[in-house]
Short mmCIF file of C-alpha atoms in Angstrom, two decimals:
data_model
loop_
_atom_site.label_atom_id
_atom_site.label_comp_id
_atom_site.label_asym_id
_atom_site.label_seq_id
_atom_site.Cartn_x
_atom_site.Cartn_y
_atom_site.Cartn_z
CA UNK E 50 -66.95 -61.14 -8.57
CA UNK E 51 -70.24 -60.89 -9.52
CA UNK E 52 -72.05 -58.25 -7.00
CA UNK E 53 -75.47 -59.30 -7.30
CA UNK E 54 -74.23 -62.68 -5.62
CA UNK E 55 -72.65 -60.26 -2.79
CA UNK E 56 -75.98 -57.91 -2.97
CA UNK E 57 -78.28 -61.02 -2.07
CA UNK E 58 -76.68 -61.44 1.60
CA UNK E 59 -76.83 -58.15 2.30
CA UNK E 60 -79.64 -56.34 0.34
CA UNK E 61 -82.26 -57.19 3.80
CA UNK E 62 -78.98 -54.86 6.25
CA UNK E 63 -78.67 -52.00 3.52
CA UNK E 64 -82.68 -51.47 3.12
CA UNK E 65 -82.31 -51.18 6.69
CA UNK E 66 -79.58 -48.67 7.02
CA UNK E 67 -80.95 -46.33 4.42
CA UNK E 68 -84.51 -46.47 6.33
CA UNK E 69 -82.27 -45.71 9.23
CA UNK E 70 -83.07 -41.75 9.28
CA UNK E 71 -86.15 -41.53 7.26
CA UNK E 72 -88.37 -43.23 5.71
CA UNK E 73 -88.86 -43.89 2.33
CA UNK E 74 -91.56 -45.20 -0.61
CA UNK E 75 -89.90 -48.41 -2.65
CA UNK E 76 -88.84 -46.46 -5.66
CA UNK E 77 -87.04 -43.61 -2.66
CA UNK E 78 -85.62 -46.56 -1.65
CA UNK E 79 -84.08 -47.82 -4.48
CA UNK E 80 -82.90 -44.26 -5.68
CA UNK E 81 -81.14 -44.08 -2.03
CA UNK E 82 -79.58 -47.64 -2.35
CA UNK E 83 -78.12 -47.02 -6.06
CA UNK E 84 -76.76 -43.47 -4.86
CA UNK E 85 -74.72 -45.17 -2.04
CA UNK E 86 -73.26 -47.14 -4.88
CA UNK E 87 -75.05 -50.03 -4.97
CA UNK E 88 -75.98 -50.13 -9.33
CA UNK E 89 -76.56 -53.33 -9.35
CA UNK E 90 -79.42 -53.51 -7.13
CA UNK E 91 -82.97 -54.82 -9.03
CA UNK E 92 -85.87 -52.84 -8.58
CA UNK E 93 -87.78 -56.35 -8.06
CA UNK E 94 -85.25 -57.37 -5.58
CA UNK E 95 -85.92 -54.16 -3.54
CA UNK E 96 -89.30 -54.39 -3.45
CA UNK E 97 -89.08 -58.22 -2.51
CA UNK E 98 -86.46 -57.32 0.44
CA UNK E 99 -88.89 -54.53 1.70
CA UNK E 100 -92.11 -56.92 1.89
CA UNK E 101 -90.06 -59.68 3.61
CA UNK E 102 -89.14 -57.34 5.95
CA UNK E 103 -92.27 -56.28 6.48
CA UNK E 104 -93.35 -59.72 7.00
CA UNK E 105 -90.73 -60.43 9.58
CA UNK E 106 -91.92 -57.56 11.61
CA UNK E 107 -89.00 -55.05 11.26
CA UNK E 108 -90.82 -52.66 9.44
CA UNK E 109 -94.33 -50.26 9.51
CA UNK E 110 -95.40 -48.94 7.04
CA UNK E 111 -98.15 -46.10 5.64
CA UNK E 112 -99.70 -44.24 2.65
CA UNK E 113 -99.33 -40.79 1.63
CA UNK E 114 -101.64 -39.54 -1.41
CA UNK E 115 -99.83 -38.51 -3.79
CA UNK E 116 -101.12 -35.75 -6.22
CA UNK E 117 -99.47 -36.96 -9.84
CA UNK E 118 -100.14 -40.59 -9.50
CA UNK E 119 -101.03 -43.47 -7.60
CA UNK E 120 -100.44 -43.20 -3.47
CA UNK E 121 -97.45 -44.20 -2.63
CA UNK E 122 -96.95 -46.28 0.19
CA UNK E 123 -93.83 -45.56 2.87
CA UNK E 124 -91.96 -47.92 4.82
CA UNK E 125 -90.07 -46.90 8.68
CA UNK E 126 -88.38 -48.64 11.45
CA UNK E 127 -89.57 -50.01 13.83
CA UNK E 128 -88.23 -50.93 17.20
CA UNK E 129 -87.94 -54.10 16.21
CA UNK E 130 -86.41 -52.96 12.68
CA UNK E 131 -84.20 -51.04 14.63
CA UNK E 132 -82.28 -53.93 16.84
CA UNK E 133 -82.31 -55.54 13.55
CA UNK E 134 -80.00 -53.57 11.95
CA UNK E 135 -77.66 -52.74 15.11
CA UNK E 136 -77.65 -56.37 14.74
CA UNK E 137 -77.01 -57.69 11.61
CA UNK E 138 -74.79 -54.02 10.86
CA UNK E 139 -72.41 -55.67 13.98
CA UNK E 140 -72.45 -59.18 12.10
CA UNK E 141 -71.43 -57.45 8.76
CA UNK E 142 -69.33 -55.31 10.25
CA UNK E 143 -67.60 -58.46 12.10
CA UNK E 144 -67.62 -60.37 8.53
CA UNK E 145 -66.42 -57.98 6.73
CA UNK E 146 -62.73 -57.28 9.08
CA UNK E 147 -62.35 -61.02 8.59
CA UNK E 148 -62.16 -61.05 5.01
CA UNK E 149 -59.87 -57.58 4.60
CA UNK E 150 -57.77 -59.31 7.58
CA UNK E 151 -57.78 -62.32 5.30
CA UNK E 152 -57.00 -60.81 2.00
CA UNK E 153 -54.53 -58.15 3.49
CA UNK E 154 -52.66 -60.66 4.94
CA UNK E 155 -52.07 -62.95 1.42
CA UNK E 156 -51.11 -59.13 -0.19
CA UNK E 157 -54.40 -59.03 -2.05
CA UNK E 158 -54.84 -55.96 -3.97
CA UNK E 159 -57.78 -53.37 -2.19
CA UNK H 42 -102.51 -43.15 -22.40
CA UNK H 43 -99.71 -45.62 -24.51
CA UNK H 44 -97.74 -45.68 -20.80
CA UNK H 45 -100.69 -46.33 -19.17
CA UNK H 46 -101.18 -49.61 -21.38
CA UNK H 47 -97.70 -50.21 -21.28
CA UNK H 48 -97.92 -50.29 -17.34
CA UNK H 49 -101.10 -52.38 -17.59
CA UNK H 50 -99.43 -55.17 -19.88
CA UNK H 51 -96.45 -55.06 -17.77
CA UNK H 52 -98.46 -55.41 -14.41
CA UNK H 53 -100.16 -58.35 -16.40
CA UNK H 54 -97.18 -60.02 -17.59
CA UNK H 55 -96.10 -60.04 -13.76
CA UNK H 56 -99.21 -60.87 -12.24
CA UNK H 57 -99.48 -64.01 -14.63
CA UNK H 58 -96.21 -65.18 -14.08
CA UNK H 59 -96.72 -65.54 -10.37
CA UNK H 60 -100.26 -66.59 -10.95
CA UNK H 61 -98.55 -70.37 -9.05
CA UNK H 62 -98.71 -68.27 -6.14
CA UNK H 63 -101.70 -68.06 -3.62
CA UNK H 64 -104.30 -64.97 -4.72
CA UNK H 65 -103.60 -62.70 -1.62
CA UNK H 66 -99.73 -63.43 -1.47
CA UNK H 67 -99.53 -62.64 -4.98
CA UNK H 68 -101.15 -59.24 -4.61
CA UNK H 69 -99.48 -58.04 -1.51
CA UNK H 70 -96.42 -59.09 -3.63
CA UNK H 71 -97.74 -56.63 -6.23
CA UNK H 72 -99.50 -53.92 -3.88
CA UNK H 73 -96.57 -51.37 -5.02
CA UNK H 74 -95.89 -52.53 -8.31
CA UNK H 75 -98.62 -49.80 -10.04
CA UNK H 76 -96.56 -47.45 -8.49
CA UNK H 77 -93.40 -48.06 -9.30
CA UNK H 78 -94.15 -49.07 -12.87
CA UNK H 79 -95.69 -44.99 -12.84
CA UNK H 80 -92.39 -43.73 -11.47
CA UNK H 81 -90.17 -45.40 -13.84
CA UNK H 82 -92.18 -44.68 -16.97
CA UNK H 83 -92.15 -40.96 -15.88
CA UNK H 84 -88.31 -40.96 -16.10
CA UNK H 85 -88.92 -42.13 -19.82
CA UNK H 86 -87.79 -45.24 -21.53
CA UNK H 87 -89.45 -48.37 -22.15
CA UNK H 88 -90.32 -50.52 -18.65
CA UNK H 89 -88.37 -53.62 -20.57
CA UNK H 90 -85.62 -51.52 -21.39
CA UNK H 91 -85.09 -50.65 -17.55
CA UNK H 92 -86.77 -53.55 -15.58
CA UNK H 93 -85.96 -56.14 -17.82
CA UNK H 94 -88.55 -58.80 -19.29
CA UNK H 95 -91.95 -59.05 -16.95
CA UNK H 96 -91.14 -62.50 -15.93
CA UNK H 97 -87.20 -61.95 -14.88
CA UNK H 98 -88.96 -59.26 -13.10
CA UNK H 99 -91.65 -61.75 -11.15
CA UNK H 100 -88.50 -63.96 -10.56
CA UNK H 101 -86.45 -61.59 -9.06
CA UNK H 102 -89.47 -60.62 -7.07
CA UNK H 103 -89.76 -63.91 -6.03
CA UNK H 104 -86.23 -64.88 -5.23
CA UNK H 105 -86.70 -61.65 -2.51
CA UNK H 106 -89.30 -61.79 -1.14
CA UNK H 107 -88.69 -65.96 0.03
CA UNK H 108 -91.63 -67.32 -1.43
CA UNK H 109 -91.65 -70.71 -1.92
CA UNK H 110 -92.39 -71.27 -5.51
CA UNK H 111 -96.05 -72.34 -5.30
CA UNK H 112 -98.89 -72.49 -1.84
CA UNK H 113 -102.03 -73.13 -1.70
CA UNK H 114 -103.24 -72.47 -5.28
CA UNK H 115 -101.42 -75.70 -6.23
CA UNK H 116 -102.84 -79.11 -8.16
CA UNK H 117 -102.97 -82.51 -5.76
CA UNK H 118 -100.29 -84.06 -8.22
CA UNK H 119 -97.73 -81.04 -7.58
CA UNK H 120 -98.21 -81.49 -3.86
CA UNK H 121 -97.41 -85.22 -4.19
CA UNK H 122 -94.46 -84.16 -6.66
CA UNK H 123 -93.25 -81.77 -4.05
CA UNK H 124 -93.54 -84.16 -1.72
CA UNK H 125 -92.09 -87.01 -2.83
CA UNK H 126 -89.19 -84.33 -4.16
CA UNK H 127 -88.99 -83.23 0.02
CA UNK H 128 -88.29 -87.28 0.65
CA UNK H 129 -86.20 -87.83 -1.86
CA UNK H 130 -83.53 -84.68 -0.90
CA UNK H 131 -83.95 -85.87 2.96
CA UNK H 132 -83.25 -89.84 1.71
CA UNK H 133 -80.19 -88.47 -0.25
CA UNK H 134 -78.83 -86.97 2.72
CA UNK H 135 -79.32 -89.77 4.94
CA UNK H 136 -77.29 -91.55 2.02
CA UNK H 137 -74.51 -89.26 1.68
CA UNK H 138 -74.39 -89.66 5.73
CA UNK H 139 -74.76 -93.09 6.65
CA UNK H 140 -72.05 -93.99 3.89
CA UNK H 141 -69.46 -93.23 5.82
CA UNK H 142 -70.29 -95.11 9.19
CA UNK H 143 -70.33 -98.23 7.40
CA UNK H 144 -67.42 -97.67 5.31
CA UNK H 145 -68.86 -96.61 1.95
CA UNK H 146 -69.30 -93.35 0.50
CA UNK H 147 -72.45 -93.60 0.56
CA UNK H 148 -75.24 -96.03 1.85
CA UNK H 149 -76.65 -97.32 -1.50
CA UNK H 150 -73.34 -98.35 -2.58
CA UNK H 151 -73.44 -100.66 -0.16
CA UNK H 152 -77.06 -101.98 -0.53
CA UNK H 153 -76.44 -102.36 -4.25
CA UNK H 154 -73.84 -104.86 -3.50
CA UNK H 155 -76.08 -106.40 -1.38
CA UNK H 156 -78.61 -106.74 -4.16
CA UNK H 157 -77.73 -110.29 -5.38
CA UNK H 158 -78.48 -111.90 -1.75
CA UNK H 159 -81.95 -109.83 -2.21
CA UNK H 160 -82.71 -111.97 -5.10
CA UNK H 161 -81.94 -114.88 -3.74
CA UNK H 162 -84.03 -114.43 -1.01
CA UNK H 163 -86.96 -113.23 -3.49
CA UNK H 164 -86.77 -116.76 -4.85
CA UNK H 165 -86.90 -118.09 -1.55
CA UNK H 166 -89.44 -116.76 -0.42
CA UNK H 167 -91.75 -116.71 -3.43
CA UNK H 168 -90.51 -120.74 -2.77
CA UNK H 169 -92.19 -120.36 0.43
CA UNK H 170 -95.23 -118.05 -0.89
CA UNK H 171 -96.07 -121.04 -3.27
CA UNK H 172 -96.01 -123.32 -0.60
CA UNK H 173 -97.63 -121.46 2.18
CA UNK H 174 -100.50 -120.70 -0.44
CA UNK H 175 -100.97 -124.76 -1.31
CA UNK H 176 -100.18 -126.13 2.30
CA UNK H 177 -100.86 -123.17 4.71
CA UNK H 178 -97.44 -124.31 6.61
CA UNK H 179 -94.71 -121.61 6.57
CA UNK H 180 -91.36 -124.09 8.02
CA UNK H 181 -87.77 -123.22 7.04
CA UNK H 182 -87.92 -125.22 3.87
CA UNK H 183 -90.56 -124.66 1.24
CA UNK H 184 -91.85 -128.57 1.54
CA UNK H 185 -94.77 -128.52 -0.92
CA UNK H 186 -96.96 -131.37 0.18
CA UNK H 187 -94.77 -132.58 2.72
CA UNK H 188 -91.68 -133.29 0.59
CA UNK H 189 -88.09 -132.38 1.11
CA UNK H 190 -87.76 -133.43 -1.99
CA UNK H 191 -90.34 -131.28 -3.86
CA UNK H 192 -89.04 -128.04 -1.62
CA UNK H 193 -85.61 -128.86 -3.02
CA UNK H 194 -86.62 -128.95 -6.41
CA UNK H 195 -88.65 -125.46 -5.51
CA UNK H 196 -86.17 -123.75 -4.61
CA UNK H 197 -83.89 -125.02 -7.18
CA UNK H 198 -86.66 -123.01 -9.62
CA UNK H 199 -87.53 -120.22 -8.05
CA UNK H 200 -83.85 -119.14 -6.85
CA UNK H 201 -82.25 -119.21 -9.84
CA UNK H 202 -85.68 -117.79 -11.73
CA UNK H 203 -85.16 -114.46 -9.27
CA UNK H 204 -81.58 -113.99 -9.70
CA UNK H 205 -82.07 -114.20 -13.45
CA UNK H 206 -85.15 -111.81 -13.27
CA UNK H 207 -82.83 -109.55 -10.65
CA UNK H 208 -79.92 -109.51 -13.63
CA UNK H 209 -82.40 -108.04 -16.25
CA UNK H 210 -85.26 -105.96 -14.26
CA UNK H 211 -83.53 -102.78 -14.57
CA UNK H 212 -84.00 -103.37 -18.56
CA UNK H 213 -87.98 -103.32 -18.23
CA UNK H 214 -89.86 -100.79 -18.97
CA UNK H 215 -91.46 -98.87 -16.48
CA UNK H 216 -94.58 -100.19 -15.30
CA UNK H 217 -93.63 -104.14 -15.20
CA UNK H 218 -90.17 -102.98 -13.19
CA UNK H 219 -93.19 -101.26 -10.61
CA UNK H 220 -94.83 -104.14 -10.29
CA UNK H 221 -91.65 -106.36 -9.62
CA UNK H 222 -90.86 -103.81 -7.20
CA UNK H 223 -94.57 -103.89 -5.79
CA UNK H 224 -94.57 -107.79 -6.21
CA UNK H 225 -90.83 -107.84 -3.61
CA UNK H 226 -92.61 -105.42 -1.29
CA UNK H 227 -95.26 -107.42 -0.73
CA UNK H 228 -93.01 -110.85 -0.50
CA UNK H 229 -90.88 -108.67 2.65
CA UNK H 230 -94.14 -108.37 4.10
CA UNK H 231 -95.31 -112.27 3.46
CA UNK H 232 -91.41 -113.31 4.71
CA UNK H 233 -91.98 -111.32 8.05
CA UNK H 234 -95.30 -112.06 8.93
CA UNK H 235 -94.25 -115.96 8.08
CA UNK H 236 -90.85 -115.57 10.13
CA UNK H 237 -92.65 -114.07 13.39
CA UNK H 238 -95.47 -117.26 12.72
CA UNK H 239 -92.70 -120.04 12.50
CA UNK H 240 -91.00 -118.68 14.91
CA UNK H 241 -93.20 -118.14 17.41
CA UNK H 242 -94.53 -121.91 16.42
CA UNK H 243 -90.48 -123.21 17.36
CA UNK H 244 -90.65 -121.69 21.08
CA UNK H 245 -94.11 -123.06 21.64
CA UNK H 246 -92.69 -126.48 20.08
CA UNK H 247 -89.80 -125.79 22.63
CA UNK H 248 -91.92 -125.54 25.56
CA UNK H 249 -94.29 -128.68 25.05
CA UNK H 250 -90.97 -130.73 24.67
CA UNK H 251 -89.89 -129.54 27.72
CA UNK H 252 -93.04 -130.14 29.79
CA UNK H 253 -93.47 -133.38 28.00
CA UNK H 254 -90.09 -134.50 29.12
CA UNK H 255 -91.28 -136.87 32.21
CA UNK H 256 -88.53 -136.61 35.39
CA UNK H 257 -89.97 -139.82 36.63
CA UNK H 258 -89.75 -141.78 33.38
CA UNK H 259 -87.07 -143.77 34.45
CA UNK H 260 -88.97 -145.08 37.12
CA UNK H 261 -89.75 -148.60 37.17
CA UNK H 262 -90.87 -148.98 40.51
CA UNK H 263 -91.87 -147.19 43.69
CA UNK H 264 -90.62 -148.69 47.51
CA UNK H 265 -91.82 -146.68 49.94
CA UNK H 266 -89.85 -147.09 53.47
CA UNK H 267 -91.80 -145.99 56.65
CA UNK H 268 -90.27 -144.17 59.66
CA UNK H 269 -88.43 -146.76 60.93
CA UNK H 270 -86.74 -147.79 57.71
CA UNK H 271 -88.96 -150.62 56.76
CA UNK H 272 -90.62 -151.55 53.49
CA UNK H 273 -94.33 -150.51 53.00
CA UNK H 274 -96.08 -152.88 51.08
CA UNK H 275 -99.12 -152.44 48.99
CA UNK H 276 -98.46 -148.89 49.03
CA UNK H 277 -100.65 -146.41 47.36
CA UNK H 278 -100.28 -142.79 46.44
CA UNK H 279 -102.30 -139.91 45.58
CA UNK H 280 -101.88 -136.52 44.57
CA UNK H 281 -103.95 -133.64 46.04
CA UNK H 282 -107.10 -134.19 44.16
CA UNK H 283 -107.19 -137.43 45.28
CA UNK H 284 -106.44 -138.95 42.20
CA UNK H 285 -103.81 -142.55 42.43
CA UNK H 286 -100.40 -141.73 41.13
CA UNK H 287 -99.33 -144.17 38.62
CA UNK H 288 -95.78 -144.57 38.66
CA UNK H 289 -93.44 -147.00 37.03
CA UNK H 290 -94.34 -150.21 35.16
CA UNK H 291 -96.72 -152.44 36.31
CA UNK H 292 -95.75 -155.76 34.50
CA UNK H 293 -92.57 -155.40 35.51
CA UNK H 294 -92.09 -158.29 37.35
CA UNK H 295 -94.48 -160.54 35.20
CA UNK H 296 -91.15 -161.91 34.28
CA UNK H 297 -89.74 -161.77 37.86
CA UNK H 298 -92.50 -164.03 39.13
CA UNK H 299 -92.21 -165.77 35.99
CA UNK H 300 -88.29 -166.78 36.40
CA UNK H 301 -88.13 -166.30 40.18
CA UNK H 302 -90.99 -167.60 42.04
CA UNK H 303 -91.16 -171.51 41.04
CA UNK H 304 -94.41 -172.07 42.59
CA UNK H 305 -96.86 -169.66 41.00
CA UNK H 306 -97.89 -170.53 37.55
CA UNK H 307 -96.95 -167.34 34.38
CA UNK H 308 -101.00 -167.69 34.51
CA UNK H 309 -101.74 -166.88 38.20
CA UNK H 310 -98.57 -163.75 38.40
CA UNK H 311 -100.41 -162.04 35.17
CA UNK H 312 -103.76 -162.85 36.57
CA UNK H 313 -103.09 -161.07 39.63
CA UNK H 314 -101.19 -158.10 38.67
CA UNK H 315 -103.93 -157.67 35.43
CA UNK H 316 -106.53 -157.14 38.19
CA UNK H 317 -105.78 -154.55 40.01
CA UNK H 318 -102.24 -153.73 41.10
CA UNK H 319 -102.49 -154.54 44.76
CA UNK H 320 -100.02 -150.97 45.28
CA UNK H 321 -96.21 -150.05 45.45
CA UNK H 322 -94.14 -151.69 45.31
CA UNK H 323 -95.05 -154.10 42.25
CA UNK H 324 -91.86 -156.04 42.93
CA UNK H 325 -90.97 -156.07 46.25
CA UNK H 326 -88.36 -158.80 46.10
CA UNK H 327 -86.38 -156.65 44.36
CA UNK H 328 -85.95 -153.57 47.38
CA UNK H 329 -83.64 -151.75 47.18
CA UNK H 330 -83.08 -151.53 50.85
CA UNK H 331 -84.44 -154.32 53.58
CA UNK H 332 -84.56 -151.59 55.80
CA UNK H 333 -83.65 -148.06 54.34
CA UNK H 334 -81.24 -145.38 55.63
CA UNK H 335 -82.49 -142.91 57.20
CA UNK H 336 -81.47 -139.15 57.91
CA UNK H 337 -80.77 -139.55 61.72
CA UNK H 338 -78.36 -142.76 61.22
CA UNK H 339 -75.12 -142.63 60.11
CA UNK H 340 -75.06 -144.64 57.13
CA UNK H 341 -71.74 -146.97 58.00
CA UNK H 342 -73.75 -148.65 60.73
CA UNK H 343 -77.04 -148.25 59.03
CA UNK H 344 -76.41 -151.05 56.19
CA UNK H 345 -74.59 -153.64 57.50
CA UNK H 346 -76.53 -154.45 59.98
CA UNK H 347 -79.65 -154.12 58.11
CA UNK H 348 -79.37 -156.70 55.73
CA UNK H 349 -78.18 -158.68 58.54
CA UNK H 350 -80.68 -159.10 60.78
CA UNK H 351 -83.47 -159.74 57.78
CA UNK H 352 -81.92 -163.27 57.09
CA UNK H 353 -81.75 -164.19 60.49
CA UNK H 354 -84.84 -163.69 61.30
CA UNK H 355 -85.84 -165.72 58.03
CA UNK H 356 -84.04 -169.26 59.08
CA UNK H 357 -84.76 -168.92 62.62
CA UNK H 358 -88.24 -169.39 61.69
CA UNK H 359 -87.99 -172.74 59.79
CA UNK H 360 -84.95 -173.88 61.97
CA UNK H 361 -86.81 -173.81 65.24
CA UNK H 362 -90.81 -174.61 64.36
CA UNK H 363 -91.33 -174.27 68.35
CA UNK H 364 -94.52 -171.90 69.58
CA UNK H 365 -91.99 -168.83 70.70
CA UNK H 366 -91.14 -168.67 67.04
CA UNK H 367 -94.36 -166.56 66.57
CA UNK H 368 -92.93 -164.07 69.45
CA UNK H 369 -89.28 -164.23 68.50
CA UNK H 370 -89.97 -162.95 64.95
CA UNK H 371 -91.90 -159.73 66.61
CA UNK H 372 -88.88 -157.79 67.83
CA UNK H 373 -87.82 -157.28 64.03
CA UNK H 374 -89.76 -155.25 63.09
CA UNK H 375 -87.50 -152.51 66.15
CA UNK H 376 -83.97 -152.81 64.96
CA UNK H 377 -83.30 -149.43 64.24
CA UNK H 378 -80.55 -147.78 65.99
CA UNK H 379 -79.53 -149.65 69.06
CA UNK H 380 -81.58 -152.33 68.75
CA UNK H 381 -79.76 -153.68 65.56
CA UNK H 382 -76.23 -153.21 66.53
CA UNK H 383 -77.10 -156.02 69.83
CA UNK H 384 -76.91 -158.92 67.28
CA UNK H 385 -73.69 -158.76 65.57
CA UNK H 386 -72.01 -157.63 68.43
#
């Protein structure tokens, strides 16, 4: 199955969760997403996820100078950011026991 | 100074391939872009190499972030396209869902059978165009100039004409299948605006019959019976404005006096009436009741005696020519209730 299919659902939770404990510039970001395993993920489609979020309120954000190249701008929780992901982590979490329930119980291979 | 340009051309490449979008949405889109094109060049490699072509790049962007594909920044045509494209997707789902509460799988398989009757009723009603535009009169049949025969022969054209055009429309090209398509929009229009007119025209039609139907125009004659039950004579009425109501037919009984009364001449019995009737009843010979029944008698006594007593009172008169014929003949006039009983008994 093709991941980036999979990623697209739930690309807007796992920005979330790695913003969880600190926060992060876009390219951070990405390096924290693709060490929790997620390859696949686009830079594009990070930086996409992050503005939406921003746009829907979840997220605050802030530039720090940087001294060998262009400020970089960092992206935090908010309160609002915060629900968000206990949120959408419980749907996910709910989602994803319903489909190992459903494949365990056909004998599906992990 | 070569990544710089490379970063530039890239940022470019981007920028113009969103360049659909509104100015500020497209550069908050791109507010971290610089950036991140800086970071990835300093971990070497070409930026096409790592973040694919610019414009898969803007497109993933895109695809993220939610943005519709185009805002403000768009032509008047697009909008129109877009919207027309919004109508079309909400028309096809109405399709897909009204199918099935009819019984089809979808609701233009159903008004595609119905497209034959359309036709016909195109040719009818261009039928009815024609005539309404020569005659001004919008019926049920398409009678130009007044002839059932002509709106026969109309329809016998224009039907047939429509059905034939309906069987080979969907060949034209484009613009003359528009303006058969305008030209049966506009003939809906014409047929309902016409339909509401001649309809509305039936009830009022309706109504005058009904008012014009006369309750009293069987009425040949008015008698007119006062409280003791005897005939009025030279009767008139009025209604409330004061104005003499004119019931029943006056020359009735030109013939009556004619035939009946030997004496008077045709002459003198049209003469008289042709003046001025003298009031009801115009024929009182033929009464209905000598003396009428009334509420307050029970109508077993009531007749019997009443046609009775007339007569005798008649051939006394002649039979006995004596002065106390005068004051015999005045009791008549009281033989209601007990008084007419007294003689048969």
């Amino acid at each position: 199955m093709d991941t980036t299919q999979l990623l697209k659902g739930v690309l807007d939770l796992a920005v979330l969760a790695v913003l969880k404990d600190e926060d992060g510039y876009g390219y951070d970001i990405l390096r924290r997403l693709r060490a929790a395993g997620l390859d696949e993920v686009g830079d594009a489609s990070v930086y996409g996820t992050l503005r939406r979020l921003f746009q829907a309120g979840f997220l605050n954000s802030y530039v720090v100078p940087s001294e060998e190249g262009p400020h970089r701008k960092y992206y935090g929780l908010n309160a609002a950011g915060r629900d968000q992901l206990h949120r959408a982590g419980k749907t996910w979490r709910g989602f994803a026991s319903t489909m190992d329930a459903l494949l365990d119980e056909r004998g599906v291979a992990a | 100074m070569n990544t710089v340009t490379e970063q530039d051309a890239y940022l470019a490449a981007v920028r113009a391939a969103l360049a659909d979008l509104d100015p500020a949405v497209r550069d908050e889109l791109l507010e971290d872009l610089p950036q991140h094109l800086a970071e990835v060049a300093a971990e070497g490699g070409s930026l096409t190499d790592r973040l694919g072509p610019p414009e898969a790049y803007a497109a993933e962007l895109r695809a993220a972030v939610g943005v519709p594909r185009a805002t403000g920044a768009r032509g008047l045509d697009e909008r129109v396209a877009g919207t027309v494209r919004a109508v079309r997707a909400r028309l096809g789902v109405a399709d897909r869902r009204l199918g099935p509460v009819i019984g089809y799988g979808r609701a233009s398989e159903f008004l595609r059978l119905l497209r034959p009757a359309w036709w016909v009723l195109r040719g009818y009603l261009v039928a009815m165009a024609v005539t309404v535009v020569t005659t001004t009169e919008f019926g049920l049949l398409p009678r130009l100039g007044g002839s059932t025969i002509a709106a026969v022969l109309l329809l016998a054209v224009c039907v047939p004409a429509s059905v034939w055009l309906g069987r080979r429309e969907r060949s034209f090209p484009a613009w003359p299948r528009r303006a058969v398509a305008a030209g049966g929009l506009v003939l809906v229009v014409f047929g309902l605006a016409g339909f509401v007119d001649a309809d509305r025209r039936g009830n009022y039609l309706d109504n005058t019959q009904s008012v014009s139907v006369d309750p009293y125009h069987y009425i040949e004659d008015v008698y007119v019976y006062d409280e003791n039950g005897q005939l009025v004579t030279g009767a008139t009425l009025y209604d409330q404005d004061g104005n003499p109501i004119r019931l029943g037919d006056l020359y009735r009984c030109s013939d009556a006096y004619r035939t009946g009364h030997d004496g008077t001449s045709v002459r003198d019995a049209v003469r008289g009436l042709d003046v001025e009737p003298a009031g009801y009843p115009y024929c009182p010979q033929f009464a209905p009741y000598q003396i009428a029944p009334r509420p307050g008698v029970r109508p077993t006594l009531a007749p019997a005696p009443t046609t009775v007593p007339a007569q005798p009172t008649a051939t006394p008169d002649p039979a006995v020519p004596s002065p106390t014929a005068e004051p015999t003949v005045t009791p008549v006039p009281t033989p209601s209730g007990a008084a007419a009983p007294s003689p048969t008994g």
